[in-house]
mmCIF file with all atom_site columns, C-alpha atoms in Angstrom:
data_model
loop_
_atom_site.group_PDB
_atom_site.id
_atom_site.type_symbol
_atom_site.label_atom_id
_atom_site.label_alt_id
_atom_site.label_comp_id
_atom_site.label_asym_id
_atom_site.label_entity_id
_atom_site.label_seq_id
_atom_site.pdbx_PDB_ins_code
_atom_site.Cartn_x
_atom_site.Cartn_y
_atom_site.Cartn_z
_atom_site.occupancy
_atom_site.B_iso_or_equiv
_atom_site.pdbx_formal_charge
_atom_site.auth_seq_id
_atom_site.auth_comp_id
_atom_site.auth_asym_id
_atom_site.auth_atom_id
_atom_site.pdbx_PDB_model_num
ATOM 1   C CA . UNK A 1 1   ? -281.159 29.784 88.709  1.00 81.00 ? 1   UNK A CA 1
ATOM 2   C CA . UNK A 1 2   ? -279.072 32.818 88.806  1.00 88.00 ? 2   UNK A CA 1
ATOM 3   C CA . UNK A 1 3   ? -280.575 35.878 86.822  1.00 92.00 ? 3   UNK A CA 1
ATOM 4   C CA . UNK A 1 4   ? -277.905 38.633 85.850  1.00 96.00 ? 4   UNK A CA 1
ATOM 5   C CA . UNK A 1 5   ? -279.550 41.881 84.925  1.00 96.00 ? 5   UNK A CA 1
ATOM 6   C CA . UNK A 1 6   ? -277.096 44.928 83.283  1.00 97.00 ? 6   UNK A CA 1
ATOM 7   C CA . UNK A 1 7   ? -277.950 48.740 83.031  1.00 97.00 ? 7   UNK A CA 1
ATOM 8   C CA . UNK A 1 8   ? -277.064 50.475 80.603  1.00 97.00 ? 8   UNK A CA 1
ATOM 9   C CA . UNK A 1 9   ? -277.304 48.448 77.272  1.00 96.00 ? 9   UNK A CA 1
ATOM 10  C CA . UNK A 1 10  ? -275.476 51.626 75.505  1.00 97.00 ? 10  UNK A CA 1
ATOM 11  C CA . UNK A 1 11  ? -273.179 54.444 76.748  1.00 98.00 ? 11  UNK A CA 1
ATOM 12  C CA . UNK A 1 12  ? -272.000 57.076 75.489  1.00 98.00 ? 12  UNK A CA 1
ATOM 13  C CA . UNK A 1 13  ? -269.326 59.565 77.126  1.00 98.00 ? 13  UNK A CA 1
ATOM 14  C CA . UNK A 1 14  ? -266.751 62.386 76.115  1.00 98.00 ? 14  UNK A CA 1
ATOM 15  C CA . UNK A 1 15  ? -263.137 61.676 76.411  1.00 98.00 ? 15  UNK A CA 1
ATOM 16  C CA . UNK A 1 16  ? -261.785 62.094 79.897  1.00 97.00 ? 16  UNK A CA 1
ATOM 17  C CA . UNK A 1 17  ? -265.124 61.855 81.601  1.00 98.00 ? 17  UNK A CA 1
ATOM 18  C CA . UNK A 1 18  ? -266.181 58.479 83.943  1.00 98.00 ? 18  UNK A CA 1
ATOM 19  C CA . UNK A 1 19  ? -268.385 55.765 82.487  1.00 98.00 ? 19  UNK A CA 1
ATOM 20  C CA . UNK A 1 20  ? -270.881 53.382 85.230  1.00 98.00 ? 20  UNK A CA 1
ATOM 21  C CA . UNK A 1 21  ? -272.402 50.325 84.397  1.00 98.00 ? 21  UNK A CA 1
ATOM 22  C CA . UNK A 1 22  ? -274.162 48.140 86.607  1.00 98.00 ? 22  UNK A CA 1
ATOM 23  C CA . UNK A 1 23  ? -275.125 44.490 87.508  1.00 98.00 ? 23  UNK A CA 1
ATOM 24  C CA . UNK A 1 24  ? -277.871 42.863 89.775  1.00 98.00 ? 24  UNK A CA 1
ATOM 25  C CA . UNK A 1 25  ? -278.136 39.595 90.852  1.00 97.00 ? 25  UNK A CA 1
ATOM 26  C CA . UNK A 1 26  ? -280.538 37.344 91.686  1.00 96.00 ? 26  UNK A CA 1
ATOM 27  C CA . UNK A 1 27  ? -278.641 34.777 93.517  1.00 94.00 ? 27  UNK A CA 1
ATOM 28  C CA . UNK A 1 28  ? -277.533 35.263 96.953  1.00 93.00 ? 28  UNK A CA 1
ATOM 29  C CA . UNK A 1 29  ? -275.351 32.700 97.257  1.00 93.00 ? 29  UNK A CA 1
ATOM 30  C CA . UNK A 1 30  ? -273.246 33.859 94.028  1.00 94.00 ? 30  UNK A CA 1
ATOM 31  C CA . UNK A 1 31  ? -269.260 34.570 94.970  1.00 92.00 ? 31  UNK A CA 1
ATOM 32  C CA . UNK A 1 32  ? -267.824 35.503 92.210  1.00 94.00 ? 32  UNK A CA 1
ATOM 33  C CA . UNK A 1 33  ? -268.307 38.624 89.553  1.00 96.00 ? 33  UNK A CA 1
ATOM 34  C CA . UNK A 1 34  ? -265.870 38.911 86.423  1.00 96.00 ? 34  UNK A CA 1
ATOM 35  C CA . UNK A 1 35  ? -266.495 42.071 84.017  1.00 97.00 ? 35  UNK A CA 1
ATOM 36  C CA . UNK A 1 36  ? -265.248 41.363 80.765  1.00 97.00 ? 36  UNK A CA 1
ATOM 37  C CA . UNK A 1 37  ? -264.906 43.592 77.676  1.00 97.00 ? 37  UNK A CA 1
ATOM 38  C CA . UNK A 1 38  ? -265.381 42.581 73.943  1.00 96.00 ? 38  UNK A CA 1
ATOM 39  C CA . UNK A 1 39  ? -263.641 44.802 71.391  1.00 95.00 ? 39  UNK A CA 1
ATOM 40  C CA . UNK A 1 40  ? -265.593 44.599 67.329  1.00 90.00 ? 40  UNK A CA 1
ATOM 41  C CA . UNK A 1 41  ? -265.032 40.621 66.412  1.00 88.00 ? 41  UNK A CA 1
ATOM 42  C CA . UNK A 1 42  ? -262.611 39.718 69.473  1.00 92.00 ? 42  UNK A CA 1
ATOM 43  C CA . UNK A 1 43  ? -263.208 37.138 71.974  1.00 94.00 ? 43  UNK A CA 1
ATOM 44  C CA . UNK A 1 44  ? -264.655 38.566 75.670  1.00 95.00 ? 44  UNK A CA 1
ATOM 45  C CA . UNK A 1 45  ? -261.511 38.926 77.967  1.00 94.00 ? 45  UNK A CA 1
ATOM 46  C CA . UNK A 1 46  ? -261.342 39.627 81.733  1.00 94.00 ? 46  UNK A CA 1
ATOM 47  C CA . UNK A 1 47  ? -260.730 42.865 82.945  1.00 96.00 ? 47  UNK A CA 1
ATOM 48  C CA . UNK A 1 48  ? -261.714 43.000 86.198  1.00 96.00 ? 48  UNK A CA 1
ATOM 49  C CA . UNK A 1 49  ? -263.613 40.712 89.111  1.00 95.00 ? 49  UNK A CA 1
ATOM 50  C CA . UNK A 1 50  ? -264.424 40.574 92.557  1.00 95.00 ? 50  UNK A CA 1
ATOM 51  C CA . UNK A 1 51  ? -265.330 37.880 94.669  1.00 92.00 ? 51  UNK A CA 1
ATOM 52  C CA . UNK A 1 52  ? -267.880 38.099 97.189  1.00 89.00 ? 52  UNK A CA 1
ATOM 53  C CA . UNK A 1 53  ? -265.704 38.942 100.668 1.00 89.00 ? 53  UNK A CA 1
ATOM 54  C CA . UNK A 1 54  ? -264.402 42.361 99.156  1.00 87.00 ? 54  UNK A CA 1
ATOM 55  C CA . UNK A 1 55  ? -266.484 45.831 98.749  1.00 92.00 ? 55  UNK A CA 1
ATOM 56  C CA . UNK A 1 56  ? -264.263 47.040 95.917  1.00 95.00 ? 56  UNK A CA 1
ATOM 57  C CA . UNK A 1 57  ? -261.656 46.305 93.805  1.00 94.00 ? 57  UNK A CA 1
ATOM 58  C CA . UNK A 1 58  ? -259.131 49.171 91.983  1.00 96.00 ? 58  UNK A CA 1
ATOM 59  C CA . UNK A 1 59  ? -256.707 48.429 88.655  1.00 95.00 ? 59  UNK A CA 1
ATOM 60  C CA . UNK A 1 60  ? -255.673 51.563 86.976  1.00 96.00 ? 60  UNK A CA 1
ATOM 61  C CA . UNK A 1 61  ? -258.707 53.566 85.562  1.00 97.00 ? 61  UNK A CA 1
ATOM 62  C CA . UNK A 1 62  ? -260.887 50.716 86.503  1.00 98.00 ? 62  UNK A CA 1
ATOM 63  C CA . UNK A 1 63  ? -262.878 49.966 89.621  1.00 98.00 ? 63  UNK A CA 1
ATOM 64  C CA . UNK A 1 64  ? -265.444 47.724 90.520  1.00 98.00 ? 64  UNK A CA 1
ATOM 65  C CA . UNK A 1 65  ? -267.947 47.570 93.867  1.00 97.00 ? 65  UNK A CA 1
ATOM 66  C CA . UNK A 1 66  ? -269.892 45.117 95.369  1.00 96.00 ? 66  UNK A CA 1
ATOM 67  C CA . UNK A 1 67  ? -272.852 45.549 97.551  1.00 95.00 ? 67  UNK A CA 1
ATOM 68  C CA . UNK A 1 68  ? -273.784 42.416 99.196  1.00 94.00 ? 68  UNK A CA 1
ATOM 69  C CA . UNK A 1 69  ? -277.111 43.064 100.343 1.00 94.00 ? 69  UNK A CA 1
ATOM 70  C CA . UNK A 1 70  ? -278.421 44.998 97.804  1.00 95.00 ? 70  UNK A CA 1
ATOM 71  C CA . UNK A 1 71  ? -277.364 42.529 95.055  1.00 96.00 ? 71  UNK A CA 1
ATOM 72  C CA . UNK A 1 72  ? -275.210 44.803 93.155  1.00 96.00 ? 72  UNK A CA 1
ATOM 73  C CA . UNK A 1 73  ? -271.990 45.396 91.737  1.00 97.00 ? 73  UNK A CA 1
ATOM 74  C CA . UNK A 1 74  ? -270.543 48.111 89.397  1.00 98.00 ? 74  UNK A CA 1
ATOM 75  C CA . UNK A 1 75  ? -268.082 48.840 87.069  1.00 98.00 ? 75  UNK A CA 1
ATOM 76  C CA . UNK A 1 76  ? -266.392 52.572 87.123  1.00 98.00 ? 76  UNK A CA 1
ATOM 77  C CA . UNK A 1 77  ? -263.629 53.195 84.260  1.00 98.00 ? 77  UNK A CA 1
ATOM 78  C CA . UNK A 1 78  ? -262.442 56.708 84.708  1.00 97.00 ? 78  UNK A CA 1
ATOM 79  C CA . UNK A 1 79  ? -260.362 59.198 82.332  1.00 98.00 ? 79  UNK A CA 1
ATOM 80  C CA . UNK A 1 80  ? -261.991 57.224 79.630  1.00 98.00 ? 80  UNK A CA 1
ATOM 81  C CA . UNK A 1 81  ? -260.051 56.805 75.858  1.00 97.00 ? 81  UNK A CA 1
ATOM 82  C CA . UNK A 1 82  ? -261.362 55.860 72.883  1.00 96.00 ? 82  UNK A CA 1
ATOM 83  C CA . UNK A 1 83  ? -259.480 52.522 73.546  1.00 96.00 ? 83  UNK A CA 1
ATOM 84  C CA . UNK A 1 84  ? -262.308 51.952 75.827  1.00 98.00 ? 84  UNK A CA 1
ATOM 85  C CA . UNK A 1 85  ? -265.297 51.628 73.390  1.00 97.00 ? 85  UNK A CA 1
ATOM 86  C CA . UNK A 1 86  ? -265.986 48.568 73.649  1.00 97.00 ? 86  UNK A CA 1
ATOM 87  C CA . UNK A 1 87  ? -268.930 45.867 74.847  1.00 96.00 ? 87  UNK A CA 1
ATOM 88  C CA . UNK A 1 88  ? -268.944 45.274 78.787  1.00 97.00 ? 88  UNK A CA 1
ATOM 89  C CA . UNK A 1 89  ? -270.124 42.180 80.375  1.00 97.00 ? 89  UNK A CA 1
ATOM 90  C CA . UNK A 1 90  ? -270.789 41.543 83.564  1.00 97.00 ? 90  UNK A CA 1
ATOM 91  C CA . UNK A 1 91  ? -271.112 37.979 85.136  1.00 95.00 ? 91  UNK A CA 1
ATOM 92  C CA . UNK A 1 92  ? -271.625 35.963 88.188  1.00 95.00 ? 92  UNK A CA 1
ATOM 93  C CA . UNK A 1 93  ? -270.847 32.832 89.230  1.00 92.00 ? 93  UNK A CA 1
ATOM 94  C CA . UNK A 1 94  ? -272.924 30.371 91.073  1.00 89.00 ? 94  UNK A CA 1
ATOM 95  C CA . UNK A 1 95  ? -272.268 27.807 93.723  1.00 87.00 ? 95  UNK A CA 1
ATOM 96  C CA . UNK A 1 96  ? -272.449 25.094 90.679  1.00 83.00 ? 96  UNK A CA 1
ATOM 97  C CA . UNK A 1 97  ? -269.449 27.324 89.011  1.00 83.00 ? 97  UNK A CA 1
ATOM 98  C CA . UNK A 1 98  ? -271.690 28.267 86.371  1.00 86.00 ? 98  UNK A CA 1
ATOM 99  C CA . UNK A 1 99  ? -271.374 31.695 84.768  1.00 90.00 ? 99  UNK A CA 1
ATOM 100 C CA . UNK A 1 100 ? -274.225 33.836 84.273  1.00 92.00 ? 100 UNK A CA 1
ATOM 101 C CA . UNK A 1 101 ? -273.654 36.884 81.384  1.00 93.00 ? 101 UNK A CA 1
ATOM 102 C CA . UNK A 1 102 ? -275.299 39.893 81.467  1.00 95.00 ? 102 UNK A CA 1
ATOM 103 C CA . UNK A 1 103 ? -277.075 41.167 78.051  1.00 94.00 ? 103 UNK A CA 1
ATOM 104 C CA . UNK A 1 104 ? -273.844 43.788 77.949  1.00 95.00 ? 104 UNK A CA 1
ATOM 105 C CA . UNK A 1 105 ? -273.178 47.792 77.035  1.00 97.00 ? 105 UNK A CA 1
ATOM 106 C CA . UNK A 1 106 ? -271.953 48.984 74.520  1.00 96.00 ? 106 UNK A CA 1
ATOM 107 C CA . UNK A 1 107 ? -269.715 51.868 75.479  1.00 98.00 ? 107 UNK A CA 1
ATOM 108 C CA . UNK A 1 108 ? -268.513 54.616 72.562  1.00 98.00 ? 108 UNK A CA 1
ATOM 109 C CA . UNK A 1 109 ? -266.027 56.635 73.941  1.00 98.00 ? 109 UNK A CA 1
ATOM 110 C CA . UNK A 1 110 ? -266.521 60.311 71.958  1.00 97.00 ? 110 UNK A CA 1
ATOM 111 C CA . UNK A 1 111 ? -262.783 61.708 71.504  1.00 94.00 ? 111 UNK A CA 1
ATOM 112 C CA . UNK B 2 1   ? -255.510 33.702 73.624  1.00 50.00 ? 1   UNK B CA 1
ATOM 113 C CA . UNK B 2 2   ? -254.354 30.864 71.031  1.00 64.00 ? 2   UNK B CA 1
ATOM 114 C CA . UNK B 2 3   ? -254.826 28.605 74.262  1.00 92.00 ? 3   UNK B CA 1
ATOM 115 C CA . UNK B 2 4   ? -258.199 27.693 73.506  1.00 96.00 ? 4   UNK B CA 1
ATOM 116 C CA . UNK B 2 5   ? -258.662 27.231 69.832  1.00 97.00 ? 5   UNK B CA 1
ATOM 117 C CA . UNK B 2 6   ? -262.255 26.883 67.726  1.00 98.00 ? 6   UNK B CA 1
ATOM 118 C CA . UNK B 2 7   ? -263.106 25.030 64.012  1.00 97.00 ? 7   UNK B CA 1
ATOM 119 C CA . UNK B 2 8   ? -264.354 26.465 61.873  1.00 97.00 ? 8   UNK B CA 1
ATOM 120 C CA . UNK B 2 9   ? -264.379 30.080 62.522  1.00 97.00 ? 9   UNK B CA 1
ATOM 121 C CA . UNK B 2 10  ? -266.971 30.679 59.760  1.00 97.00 ? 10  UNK B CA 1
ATOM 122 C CA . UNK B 2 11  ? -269.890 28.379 58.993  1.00 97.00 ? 11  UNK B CA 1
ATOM 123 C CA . UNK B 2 12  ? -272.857 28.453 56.752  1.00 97.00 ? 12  UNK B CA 1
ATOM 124 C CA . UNK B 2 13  ? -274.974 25.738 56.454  1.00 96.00 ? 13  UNK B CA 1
ATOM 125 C CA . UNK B 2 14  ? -278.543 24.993 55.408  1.00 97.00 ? 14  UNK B CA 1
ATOM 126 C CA . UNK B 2 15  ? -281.590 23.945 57.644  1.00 97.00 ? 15  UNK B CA 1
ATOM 127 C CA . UNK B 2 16  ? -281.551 20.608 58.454  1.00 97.00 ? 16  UNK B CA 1
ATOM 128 C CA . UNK B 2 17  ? -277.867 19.706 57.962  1.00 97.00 ? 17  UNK B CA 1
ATOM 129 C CA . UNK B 2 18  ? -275.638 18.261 61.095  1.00 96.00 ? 18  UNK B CA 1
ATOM 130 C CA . UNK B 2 19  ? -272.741 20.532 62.028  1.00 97.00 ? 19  UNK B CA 1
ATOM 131 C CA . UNK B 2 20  ? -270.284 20.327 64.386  1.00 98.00 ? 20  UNK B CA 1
ATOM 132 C CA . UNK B 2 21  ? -268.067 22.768 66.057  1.00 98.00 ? 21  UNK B CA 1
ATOM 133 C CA . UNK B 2 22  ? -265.110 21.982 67.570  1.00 98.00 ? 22  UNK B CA 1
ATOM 134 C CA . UNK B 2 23  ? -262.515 23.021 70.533  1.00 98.00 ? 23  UNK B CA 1
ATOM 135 C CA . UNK B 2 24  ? -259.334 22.411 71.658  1.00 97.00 ? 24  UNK B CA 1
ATOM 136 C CA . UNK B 2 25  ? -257.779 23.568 74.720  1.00 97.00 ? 25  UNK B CA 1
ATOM 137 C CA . UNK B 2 26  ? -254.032 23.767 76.067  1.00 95.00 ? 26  UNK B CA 1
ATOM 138 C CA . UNK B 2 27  ? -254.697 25.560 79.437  1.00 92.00 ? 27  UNK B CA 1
ATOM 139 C CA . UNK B 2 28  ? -255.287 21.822 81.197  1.00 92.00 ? 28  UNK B CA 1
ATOM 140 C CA . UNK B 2 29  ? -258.152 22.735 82.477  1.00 92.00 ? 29  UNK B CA 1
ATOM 141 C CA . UNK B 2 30  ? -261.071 20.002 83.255  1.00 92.00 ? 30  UNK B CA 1
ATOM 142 C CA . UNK B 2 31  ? -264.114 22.904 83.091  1.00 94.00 ? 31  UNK B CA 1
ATOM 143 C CA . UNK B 2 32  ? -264.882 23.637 79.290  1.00 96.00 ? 32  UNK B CA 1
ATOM 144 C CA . UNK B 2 33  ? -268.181 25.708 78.087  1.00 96.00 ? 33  UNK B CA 1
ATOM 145 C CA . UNK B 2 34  ? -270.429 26.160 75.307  1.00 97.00 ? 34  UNK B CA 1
ATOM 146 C CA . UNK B 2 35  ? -272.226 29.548 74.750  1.00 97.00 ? 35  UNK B CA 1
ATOM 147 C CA . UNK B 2 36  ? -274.111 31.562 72.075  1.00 97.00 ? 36  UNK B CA 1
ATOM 148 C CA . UNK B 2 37  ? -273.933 35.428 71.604  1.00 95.00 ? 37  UNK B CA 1
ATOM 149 C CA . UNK B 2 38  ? -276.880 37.085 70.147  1.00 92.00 ? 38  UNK B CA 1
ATOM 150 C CA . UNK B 2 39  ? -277.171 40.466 69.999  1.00 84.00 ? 39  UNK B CA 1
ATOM 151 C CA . UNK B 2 40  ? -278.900 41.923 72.899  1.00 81.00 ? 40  UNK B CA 1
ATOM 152 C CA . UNK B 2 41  ? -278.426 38.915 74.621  1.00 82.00 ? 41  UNK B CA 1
ATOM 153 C CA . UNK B 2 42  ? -275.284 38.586 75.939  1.00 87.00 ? 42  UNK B CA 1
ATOM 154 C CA . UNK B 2 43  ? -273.854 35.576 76.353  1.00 92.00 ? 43  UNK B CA 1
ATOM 155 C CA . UNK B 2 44  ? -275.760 32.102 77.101  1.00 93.00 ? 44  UNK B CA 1
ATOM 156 C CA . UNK B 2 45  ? -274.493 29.184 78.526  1.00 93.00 ? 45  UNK B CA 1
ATOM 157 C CA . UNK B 2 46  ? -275.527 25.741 76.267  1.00 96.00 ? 46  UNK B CA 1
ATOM 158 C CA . UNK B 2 47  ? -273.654 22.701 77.715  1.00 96.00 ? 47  UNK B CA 1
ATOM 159 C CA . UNK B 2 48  ? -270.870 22.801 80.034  1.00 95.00 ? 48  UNK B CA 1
ATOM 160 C CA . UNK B 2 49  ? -268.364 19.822 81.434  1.00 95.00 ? 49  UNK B CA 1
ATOM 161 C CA . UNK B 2 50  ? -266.041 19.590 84.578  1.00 93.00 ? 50  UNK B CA 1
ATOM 162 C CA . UNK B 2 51  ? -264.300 16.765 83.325  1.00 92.00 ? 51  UNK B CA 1
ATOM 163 C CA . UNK B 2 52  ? -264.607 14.063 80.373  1.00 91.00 ? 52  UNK B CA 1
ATOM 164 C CA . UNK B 2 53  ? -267.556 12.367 82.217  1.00 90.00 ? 53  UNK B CA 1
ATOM 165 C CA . UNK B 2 54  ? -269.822 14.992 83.133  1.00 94.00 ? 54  UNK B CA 1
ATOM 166 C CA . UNK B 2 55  ? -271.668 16.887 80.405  1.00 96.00 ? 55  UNK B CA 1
ATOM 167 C CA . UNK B 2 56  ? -274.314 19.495 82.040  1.00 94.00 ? 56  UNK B CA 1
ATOM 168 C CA . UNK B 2 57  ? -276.961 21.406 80.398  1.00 94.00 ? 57  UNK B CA 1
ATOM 169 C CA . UNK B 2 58  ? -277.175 24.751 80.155  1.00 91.00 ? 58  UNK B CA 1
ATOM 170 C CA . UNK B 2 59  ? -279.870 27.174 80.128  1.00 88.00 ? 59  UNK B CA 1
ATOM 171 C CA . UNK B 2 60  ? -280.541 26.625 76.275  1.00 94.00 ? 60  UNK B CA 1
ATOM 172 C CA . UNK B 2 61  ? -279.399 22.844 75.370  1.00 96.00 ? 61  UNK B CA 1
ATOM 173 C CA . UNK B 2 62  ? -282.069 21.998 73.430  1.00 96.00 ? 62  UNK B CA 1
ATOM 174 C CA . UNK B 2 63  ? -281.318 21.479 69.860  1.00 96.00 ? 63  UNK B CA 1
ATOM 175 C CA . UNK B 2 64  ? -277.646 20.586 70.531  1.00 97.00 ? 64  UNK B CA 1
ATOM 176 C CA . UNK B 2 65  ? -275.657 17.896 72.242  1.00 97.00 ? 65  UNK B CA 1
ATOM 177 C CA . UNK B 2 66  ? -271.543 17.724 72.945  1.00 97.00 ? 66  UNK B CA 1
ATOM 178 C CA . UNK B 2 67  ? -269.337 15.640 72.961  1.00 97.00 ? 67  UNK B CA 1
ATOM 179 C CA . UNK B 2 68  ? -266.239 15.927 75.723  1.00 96.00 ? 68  UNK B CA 1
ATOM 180 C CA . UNK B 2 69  ? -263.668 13.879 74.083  1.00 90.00 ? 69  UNK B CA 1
ATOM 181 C CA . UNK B 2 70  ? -260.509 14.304 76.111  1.00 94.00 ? 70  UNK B CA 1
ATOM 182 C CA . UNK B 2 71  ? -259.696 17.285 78.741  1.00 94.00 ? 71  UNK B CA 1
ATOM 183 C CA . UNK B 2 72  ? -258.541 19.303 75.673  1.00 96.00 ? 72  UNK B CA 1
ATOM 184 C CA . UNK B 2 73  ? -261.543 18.549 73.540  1.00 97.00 ? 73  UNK B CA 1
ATOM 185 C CA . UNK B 2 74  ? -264.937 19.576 73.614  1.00 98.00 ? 74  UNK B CA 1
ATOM 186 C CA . UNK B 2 75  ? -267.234 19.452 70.547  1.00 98.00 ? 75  UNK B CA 1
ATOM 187 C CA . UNK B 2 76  ? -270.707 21.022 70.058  1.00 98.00 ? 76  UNK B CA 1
ATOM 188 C CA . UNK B 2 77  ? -273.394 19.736 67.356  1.00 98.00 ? 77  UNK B CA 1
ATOM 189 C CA . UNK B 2 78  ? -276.504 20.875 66.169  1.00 96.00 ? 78  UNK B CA 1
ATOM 190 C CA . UNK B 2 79  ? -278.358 18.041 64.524  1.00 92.00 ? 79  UNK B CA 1
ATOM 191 C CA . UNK B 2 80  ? -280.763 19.421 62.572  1.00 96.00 ? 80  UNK B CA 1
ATOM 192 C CA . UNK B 2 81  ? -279.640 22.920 61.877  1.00 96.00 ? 81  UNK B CA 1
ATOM 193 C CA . UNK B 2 82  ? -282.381 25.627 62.514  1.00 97.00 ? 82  UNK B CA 1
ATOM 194 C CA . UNK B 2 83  ? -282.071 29.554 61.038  1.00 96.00 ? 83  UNK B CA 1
ATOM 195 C CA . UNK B 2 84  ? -282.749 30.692 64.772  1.00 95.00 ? 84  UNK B CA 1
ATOM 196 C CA . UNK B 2 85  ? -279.786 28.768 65.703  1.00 97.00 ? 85  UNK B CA 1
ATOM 197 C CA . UNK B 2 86  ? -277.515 31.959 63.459  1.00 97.00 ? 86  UNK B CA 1
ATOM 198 C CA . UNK B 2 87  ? -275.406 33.158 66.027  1.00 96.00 ? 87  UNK B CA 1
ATOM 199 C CA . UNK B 2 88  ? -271.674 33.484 67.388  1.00 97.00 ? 88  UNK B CA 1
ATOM 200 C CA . UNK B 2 89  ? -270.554 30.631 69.007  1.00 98.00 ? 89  UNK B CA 1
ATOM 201 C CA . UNK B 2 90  ? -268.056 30.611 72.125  1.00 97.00 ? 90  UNK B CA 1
ATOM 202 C CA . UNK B 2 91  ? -266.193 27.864 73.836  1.00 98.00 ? 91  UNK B CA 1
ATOM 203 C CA . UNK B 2 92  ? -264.770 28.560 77.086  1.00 96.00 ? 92  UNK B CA 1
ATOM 204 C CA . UNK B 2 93  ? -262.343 27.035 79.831  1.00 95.00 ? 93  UNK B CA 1
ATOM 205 C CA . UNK B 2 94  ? -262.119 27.914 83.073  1.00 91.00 ? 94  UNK B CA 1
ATOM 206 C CA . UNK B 2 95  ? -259.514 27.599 86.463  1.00 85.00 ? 95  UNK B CA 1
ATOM 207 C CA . UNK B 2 96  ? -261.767 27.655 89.390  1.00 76.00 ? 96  UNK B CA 1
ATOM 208 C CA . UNK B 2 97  ? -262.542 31.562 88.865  1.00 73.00 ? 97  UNK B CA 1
ATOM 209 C CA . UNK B 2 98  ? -261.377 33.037 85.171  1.00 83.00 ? 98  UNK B CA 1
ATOM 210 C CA . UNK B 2 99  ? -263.002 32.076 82.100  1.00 89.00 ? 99  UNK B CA 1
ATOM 211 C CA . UNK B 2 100 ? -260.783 31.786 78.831  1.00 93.00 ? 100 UNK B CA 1
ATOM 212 C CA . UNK B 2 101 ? -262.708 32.312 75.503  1.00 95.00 ? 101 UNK B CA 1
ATOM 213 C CA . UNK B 2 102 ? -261.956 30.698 72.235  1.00 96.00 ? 102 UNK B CA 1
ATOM 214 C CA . UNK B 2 103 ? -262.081 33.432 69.439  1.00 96.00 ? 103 UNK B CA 1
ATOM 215 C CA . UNK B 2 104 ? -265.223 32.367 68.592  1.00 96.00 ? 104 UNK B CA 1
ATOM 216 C CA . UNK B 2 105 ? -267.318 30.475 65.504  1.00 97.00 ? 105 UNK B CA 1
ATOM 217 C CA . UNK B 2 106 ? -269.878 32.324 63.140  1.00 96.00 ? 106 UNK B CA 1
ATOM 218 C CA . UNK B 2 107 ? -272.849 30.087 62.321  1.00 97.00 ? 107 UNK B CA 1
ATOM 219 C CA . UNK B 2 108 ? -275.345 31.184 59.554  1.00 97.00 ? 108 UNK B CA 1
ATOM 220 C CA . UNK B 2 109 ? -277.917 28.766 59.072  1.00 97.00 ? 109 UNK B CA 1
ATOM 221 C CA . UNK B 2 110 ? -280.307 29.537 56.105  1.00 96.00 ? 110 UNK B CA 1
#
């Protein structure tokens, strides 16, 4: 099955400055790759996704990129706020429309 | 999201007892999800249903089973309650690409 691997577990970044985490993947054949956030005792919500025909993906202060071949994609939130700390999960999706998490980071946004 | 809704929201329980957690879903959607959240582990998929006749396992089924009794209704037991089963609890729907979470039930097993 698919195996989801995420880098860093925790980040930490001044106000204003860029934050990077990133996903592999195991699975080739995955085409689909939702990044969610999780505020302190909330429920995971989307943010941001891709699907597998598109390189990147802009919304705001929030990017993400896919590399195919490499079996990668990143997320990029820029001019970070302290509305940002938060845990980030990245997933993929399977041809059996199963989701596979990443283990998460935990991003503290220093003001 | 109130569109996917989970009971209880707090459990403790003791080893050995049956529990059952429960969710309801307004969204119409046929794929619901079971998953655990540990820390450090992210999120893992335990049972999972594309419609009210086909239950899948997950990577970690064993020690639960579900029940999918309507679309909006999919329940989750453990039948013998463990202590390593103490973890959050999500249930999940999904259109063919987002995922919706419930808010999410607390187990403590002891």
């Amino acid at each position: 099955g698919e195996n989801v691997e995420q880098h860093p577990s925790t980040l930490s970044v001044q106000e204003g400055d860029s934050a990077v985490i990133k996903c592999t993947y195991s699975d080739s054949a995955s085409n689909y790759f939702p990044w969610y956030k999780q505020e302190l005792g909330k429920r995971p919500q989307l943010i941001i996704d891709i699907r597998s025909n598109v390189g990147e993906k802009k919304d705001q202060r929030i990017a993400v990129t896919l590399n195919k071949t490499a079996k990668h994609f990143s997320l990029h939130i820029t001019e970070t706020q302290p509305e940002d700390s938060a845990v980030y999960f990245c997933a993929a999706r399977d041809t059996g429309n199963q989701f596979y998490f990443g283990t998460g980071t935990s991003l503290t946004v220093i003001p | 999201d109130a569109d996917v809704t989970q009971t209880p929201r707090n459990r403790i329980t003791k080893t050995g007892k049956r529990i059952m957690l429960e969710c309801s879903q307004t969204k119409g959607h046929d794929r619901m999800y079971w998953y655990r959240q540990d820390p450090g582990l992210g999120l893992r998929l335990i049972y999972y249903s594309f419609d009210v006749k086909d239950i899948n396992k997950g990577e970690i089924s064993d020690g639960y089973s579900v029940s999918r009794q309507a679309q909006a209704k999919f329940s989750l037991s453990l039948e013998s309650a463990i202590p390593n089963q103490t973890a959050l609890y999500f249930c999940a729907t999904s259109s063919p690409n987002e995922q919706f979470f419930g808010p999410g039930t607390r187990l403590t097993v002891l």
